Coordinates of C-alpha atoms in Angstrom, one line a residue:
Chain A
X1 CA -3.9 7.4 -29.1
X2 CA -1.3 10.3 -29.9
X3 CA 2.3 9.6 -31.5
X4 CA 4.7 11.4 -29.5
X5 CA 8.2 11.9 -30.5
X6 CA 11.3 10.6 -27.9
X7 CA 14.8 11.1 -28.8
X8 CA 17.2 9.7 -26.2
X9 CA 20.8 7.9 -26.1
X10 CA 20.6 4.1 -25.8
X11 CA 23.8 2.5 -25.2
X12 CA 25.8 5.1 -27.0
X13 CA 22.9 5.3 -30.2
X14 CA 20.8 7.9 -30.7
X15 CA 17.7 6.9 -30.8
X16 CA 14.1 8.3 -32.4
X17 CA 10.7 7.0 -32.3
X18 CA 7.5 8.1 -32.7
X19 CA 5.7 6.0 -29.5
X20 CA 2.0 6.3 -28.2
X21 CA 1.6 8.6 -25.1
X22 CA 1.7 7.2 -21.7
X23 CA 3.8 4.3 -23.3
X24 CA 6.3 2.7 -20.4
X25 CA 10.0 3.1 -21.1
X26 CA 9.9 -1.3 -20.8
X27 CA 7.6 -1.2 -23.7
X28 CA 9.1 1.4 -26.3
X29 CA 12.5 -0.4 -25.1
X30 CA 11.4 -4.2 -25.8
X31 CA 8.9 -3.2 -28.5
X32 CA 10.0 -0.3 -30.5
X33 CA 13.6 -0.1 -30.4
X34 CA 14.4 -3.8 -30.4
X35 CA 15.9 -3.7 -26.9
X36 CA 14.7 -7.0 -25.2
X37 CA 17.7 -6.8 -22.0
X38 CA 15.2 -5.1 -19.7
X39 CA 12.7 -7.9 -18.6
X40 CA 9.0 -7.2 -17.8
X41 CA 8.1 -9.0 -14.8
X42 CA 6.0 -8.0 -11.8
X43 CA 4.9 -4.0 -13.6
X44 CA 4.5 -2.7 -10.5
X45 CA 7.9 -1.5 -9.1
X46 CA 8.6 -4.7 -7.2
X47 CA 10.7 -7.2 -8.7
X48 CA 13.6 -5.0 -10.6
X49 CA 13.5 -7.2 -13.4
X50 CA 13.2 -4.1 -16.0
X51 CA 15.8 -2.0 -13.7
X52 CA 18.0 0.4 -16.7
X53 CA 20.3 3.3 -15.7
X54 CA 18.8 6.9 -16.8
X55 CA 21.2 9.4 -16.9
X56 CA 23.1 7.3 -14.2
X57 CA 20.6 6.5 -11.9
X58 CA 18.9 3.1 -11.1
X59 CA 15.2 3.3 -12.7
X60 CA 12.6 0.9 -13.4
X61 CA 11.4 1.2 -17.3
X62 CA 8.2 0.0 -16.5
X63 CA 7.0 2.5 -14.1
X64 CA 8.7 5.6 -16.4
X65 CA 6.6 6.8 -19.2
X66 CA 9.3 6.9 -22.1
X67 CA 8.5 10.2 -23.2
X68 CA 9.6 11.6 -19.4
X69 CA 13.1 10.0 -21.2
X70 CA 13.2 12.7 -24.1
X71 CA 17.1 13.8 -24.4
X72 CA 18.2 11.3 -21.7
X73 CA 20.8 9.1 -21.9
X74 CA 19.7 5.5 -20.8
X75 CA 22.1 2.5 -20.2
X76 CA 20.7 -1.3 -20.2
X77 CA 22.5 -4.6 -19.8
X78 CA 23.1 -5.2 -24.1
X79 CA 25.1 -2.1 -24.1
X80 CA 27.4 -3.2 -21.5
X81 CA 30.1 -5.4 -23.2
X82 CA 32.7 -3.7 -25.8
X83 CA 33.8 -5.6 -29.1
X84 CA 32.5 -8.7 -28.0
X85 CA 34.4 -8.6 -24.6
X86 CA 31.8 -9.2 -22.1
X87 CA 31.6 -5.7 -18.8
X88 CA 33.1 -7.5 -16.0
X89 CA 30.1 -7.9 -14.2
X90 CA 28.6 -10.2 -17.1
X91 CA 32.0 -12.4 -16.5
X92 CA 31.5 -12.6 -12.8
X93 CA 28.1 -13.5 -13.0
X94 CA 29.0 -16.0 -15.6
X95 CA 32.5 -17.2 -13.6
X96 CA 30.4 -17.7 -10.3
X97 CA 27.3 -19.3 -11.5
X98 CA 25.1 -16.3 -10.6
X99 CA 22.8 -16.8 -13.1
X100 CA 20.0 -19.5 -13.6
X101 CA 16.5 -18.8 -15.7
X102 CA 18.2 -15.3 -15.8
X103 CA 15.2 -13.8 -16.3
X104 CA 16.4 -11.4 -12.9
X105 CA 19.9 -10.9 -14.6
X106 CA 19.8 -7.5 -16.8
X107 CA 18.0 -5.8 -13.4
X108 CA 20.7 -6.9 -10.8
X109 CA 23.6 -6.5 -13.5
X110 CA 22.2 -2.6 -13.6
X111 CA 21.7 -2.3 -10.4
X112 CA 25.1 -3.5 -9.3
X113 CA 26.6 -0.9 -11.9
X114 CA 25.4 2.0 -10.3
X115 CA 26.8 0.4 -7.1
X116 CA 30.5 -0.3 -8.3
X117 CA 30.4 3.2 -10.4
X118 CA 29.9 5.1 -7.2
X119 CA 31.7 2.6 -4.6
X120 CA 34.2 0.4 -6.4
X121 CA 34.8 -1.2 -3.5
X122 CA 31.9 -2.3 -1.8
X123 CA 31.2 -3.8 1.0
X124 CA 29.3 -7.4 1.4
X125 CA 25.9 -4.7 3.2
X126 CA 26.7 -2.3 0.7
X127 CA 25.8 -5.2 -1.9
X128 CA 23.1 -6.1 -0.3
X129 CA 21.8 -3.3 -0.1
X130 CA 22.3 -2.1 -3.7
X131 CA 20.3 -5.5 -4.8
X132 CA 17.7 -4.9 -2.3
X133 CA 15.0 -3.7 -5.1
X134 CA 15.6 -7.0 -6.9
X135 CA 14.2 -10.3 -6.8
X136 CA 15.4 -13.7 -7.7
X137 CA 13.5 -16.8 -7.0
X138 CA 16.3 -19.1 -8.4
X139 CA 19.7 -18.6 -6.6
X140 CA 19.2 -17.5 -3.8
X141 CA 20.9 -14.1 -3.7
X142 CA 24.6 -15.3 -2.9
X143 CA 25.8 -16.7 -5.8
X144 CA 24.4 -12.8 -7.1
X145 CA 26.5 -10.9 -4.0
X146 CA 29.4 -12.7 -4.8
X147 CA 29.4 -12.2 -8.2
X148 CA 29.2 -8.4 -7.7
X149 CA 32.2 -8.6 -5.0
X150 CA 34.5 -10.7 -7.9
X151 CA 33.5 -7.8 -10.4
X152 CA 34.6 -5.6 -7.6
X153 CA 37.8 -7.4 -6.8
X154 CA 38.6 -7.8 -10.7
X155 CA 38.5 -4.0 -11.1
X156 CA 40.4 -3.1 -8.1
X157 CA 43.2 -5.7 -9.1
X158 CA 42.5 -3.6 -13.1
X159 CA 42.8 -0.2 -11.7
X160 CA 46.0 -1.1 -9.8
Chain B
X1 CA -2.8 0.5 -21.3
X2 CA -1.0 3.7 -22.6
X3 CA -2.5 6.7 -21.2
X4 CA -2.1 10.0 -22.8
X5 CA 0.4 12.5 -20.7
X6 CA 0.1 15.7 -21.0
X7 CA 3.2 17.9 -20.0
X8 CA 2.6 21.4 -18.3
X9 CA 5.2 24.2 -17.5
X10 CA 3.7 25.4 -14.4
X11 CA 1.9 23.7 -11.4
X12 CA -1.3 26.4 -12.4
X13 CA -1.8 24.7 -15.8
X14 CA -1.5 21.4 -14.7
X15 CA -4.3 22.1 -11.8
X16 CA -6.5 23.2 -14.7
X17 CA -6.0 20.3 -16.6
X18 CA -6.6 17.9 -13.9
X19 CA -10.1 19.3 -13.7
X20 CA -10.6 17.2 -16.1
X21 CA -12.5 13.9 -15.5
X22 CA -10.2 10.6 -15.4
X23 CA -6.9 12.4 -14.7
X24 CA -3.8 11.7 -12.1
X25 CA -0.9 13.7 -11.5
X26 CA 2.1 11.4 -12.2
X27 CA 4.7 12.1 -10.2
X28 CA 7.5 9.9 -10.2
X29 CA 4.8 7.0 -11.2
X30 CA 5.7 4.5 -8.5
X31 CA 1.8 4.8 -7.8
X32 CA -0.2 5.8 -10.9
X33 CA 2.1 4.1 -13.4
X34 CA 1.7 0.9 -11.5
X35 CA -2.3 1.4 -11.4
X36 CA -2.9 1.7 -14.7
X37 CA 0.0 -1.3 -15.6
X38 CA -2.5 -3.2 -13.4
X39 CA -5.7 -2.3 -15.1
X40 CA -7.0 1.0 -13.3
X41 CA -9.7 1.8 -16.2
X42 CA -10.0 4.6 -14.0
X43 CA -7.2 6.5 -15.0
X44 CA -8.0 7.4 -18.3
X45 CA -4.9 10.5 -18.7
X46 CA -2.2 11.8 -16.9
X47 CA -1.1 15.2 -16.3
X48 CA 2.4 16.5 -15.0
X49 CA 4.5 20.1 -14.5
X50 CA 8.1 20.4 -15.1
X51 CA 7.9 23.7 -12.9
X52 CA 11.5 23.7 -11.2
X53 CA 10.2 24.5 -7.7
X54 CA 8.6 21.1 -7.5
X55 CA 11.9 19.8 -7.3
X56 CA 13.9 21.9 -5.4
X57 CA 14.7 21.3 -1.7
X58 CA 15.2 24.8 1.1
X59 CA 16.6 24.6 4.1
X60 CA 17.1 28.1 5.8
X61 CA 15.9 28.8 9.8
X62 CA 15.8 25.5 11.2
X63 CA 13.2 24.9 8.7
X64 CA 13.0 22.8 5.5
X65 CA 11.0 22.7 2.3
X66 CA 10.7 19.8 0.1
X67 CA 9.7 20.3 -3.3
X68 CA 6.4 17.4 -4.1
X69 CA 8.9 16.2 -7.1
X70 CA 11.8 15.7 -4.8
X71 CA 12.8 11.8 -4.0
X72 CA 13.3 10.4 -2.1
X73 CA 16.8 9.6 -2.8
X74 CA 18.0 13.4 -3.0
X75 CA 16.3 13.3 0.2
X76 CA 18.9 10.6 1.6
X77 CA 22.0 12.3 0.0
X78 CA 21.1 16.2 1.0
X79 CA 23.8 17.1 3.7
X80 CA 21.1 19.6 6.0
X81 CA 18.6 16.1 5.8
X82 CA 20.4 13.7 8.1
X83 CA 17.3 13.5 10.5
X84 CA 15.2 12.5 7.6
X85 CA 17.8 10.4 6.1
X86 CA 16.5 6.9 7.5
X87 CA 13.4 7.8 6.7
X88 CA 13.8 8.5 3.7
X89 CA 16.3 5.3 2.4
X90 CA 13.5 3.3 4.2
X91 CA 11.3 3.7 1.2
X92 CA 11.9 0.5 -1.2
X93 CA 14.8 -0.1 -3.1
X94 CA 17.8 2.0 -4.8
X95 CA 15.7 2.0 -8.0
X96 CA 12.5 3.2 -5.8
X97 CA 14.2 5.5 -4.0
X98 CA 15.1 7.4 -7.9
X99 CA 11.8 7.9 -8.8
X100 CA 9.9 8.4 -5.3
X101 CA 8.4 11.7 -4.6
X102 CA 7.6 13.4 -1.3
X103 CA 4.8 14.2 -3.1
X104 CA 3.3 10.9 -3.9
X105 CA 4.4 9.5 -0.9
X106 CA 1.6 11.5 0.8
X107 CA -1.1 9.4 -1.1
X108 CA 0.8 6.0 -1.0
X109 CA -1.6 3.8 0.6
X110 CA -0.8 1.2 3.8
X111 CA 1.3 -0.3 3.9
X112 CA 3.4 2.0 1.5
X113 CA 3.8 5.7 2.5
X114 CA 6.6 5.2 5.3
X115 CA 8.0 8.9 4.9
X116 CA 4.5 10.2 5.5
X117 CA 4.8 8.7 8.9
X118 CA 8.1 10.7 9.9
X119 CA 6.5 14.3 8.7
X120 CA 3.5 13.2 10.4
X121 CA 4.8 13.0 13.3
X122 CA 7.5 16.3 12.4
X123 CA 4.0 18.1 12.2
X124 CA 4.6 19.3 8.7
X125 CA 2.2 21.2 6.6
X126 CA 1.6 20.0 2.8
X127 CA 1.5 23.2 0.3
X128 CA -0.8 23.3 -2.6
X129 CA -1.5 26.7 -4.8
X130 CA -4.2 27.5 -2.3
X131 CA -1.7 27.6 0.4
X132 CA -0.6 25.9 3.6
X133 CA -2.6 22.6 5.1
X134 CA -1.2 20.5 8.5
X135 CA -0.6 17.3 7.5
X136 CA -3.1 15.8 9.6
X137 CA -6.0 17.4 7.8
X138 CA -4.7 16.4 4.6
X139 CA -4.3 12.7 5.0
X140 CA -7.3 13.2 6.2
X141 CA -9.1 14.6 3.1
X142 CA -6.6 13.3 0.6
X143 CA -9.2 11.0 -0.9
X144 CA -11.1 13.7 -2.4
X145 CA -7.4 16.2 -3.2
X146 CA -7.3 17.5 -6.2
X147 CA -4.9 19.7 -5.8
X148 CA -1.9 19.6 -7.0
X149 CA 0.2 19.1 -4.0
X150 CA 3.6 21.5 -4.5
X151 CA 5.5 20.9 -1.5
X152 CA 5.8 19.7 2.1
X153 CA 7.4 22.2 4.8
X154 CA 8.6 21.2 8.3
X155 CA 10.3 22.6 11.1
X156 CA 14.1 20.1 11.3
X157 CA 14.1 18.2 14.3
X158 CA 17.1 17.7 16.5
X159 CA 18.7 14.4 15.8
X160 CA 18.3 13.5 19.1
X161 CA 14.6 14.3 19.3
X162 CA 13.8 12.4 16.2
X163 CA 13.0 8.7 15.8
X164 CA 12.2 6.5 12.8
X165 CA 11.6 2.3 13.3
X166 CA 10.4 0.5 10.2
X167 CA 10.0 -2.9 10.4
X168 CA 9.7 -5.5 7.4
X169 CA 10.1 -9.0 7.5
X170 CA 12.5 -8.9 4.3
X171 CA 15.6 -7.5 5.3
X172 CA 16.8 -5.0 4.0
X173 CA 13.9 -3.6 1.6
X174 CA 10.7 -4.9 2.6
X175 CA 7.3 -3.3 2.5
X176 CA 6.4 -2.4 6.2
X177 CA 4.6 -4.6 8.9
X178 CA 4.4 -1.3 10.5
X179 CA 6.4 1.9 10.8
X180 CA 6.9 4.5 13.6
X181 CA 8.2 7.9 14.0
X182 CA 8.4 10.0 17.5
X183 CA 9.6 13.1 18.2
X184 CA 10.4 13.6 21.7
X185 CA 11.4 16.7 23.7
X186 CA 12.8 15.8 27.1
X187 CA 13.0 18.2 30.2
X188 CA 16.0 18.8 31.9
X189 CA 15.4 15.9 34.5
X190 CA 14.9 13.6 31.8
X191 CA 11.1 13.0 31.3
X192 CA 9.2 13.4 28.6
X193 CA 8.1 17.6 28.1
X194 CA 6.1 16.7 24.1
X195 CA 5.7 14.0 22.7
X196 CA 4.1 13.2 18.6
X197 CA 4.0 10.0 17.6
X198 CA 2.7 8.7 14.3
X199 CA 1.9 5.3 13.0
X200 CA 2.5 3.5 9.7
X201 CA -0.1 0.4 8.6
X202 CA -1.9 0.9 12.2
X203 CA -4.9 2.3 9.6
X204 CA -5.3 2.7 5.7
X205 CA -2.8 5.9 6.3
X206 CA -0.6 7.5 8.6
X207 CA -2.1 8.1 12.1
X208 CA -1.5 9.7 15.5
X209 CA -0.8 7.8 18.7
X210 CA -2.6 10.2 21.0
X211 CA -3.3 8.5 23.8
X212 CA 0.5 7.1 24.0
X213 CA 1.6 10.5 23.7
X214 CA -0.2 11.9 26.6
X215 CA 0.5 8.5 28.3
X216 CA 4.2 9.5 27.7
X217 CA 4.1 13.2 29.5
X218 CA 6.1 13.6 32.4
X219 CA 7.5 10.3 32.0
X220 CA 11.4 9.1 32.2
X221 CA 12.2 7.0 29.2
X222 CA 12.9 4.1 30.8
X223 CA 10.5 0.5 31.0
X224 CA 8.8 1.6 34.2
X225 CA 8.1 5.7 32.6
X226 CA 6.7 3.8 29.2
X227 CA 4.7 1.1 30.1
X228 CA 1.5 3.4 30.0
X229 CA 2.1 4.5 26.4
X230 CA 2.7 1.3 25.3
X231 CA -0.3 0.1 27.2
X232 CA -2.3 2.8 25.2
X233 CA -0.8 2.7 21.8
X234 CA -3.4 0.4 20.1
X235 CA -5.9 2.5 21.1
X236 CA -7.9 4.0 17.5
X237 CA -5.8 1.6 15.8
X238 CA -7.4 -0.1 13.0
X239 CA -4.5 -1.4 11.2
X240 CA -4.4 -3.2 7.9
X241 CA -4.4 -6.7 7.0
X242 CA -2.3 -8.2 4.1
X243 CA 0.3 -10.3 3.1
X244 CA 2.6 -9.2 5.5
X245 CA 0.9 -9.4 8.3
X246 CA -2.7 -9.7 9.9
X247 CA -4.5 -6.6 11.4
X248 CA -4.1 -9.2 14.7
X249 CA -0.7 -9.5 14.5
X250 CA 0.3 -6.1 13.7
X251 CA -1.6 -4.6 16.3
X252 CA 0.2 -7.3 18.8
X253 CA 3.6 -6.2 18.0
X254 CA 3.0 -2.8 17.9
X255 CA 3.8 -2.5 21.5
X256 CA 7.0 -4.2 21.2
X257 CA 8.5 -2.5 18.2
X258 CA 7.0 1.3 20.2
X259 CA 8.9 0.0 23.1
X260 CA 12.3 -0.6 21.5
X261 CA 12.2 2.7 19.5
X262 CA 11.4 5.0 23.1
X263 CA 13.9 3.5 24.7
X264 CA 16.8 3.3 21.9

């Protein structure tokens, strides 16, 4: 199989790796750079378990070839908290018991970012509707929606 | 399985290269990614063009042209797209939506493939390098495509004239039990002048509900002026069975869900 070289931003690193062609963005993540936040779960689009944030849109790493990624810049759950100090969303979902095996949690954590990035204040739908490409079989979903609305809330009471 | 891509400037190179034996277009991989994570030993290489025009998006005349790269979310947010708009967001989730491609939608099998059903029915024609072909003969033939598909062209409805229904048992985002666009033209007394309808999951692809379309002419959109459409729209059905839902069952509720988009 041929090496090709992808350089992209992870989490504020530069990052450079020779990978195999046709490699998924989930693998060279988990596998080469040592990145094991995005989660492999169904492969096939469906659960939003390995959901990361490409130059600030919602993808799914294990249906993007990682060399598609070349000079992108790529966001994923472990590059979310600052010094220790975990992104507000990790808190809420921590504060209001959204999490159980949390093998779901890096995907709806990214997916929820690109939500409050573009609408701070969302509504419950909107929520919903941001989530709607991933799947929990633990909680339920509300424990999830709420979090995302105390994030919300907590940023709206920060920015004010 | 990694497969080897290769990367091609223009949509001409790429068609060259997937003469080759064992190769897919990828797109925006929601399809062929997924095969070959599942084990397609079919796929053996992939092939792609950066070639800007595949992702570019004209409106000019009444008329639009979507790029095959374009997804479905641009599709949502572009400002001269608000008729296509629900169709559009009806495909999966956000993260979907990002990756998506007009062009890949065309080939999505049932019961995937719910944009396909709304240019169906907006009579588009699908553009490859050898030119223009109506939709209808290209779902037709798109088993044995392979062509590198470069865009999809359609004349923008009125929002009034245009109507999209999916329906999914998992609200908001799931896969269809069936989907159903119409485009109706009404006369000046109110009955039906044209009708096209098309049908998502009512066969392995999109497909035209003739005879409710004729049933439909002349008609007033009302339960009395419908009744013979819906009375006609299974016929030529052959609709899929899955998870979701039986071939019985989705041909049952066809009627009902036909019914409450004609007279919404």
């Amino acid at each position: 199989m041929a090496k090709v070289p992808v350089q992209f931003t992870l989490n504020g690193s530069e990052k450079a790796e020779f990978i195999d062609s046709g490699t998924t963005l989930l693998n060279a993540l988990r596998d080469k750079v040592g990145d094991t936040s995005p989660k492999g779960g169904c492969h096939q689009g469906t659960c939003g378990a390995c959901s990361v944030i490409i130059d600030g849109e919602l993808r799914l790493s294990c249906l993007t070839l990682a060399e598609t990624c070349n000079g992108t810049t790529i966001t994923t759950t472990s590059g979310l908290s600052e010094s220790g100090v975990l992104h507000p969303l990790q808190r809420a979902f921590l504060d209001t018991f959204a999490t159980q095996c949390g093998f779901c949690t890096p995907g709806m954590i990214m997916a929820a970012k690109v939500l409050l990035d573009h609408t701070p204040n969302p509504s419950r739908d909107e929520v919903v509707e941001a989530l709607s490409g991933n799947i929990c079989r633990c909680t339920g979903y509300e424990p999830i929606i709420q979090a995302v609305l105390t994030a919300a809330r907590a940023n709206s009471q920060n920015a004010a | 399985m990694a497969l080897a891509l290769q990367t091609f400037a223009t949509v001409k190179d790429a068609n060259t290269a997937l003469r080759a034996q064992g190769t897919r277009y990828l797109g925006g991989g929601t399809l062929v990614v997924r095969a070959a994570n599942e084990g397609d030993v079919s796929v053996s290489g992939l092939v792609r063009s950066t070639d800007p025009a595949l992702s570019a998006i004209a409106v000019a005349g009444g008329k639009v042209r979507i790029g095959a790269s374009v997804t479905m979310a641009a599709i949502a947010r572009h400002p001269d797209l608000g008729a296509l708009a629900k169709a559009a967001r009806s495909v999966g989730g956000p993260a979907i939506r990002n990756m998506a491609t007009v062009g890949g939608n065309l080939f999505a099998p049932a019961p995937y493939g719910d944009f396909t059903v709304a240019l169906l029915a907006l009579d588009a024609t699908v553009g490859t390098e050898d030119g223009e072909t109506p939709i209808g003969t290209f779902l037709a033939g798109r088993d044995g495509s392979r062509a590198i598909v470069t865009s999809v062209s359609c004349t923008l409805p009125k929002a009034d004239s245009f109507r999209f229904l999916k329906v999914s048992r998992v609200k908001p985002k799931g896969v269809s039990v069936l989907s159903i666009a119409a485009i109706l033209e009404q006369a000046a007394d109110g009955t039906v002048s044209s009708a096209r309808i098309a049908l998502g999951c009512m066969a392995d692809r999109p497909i035209r509900a003739k005879s409710a379309e004729k049933a439909l002419l002349g008609k007033s959109l009302d339960q009395n002026g419908i009744a013979a459409a819906l009375a006609a729209a299974t016929e030529g059905i052959a609709p899929i069975t899955d998870p979701i839902a039986s071939a019985w069952y989705r041909a049952e509720v066809l009627p009902v869900h036909l019914g409450r988009l004609l007279l919404t």
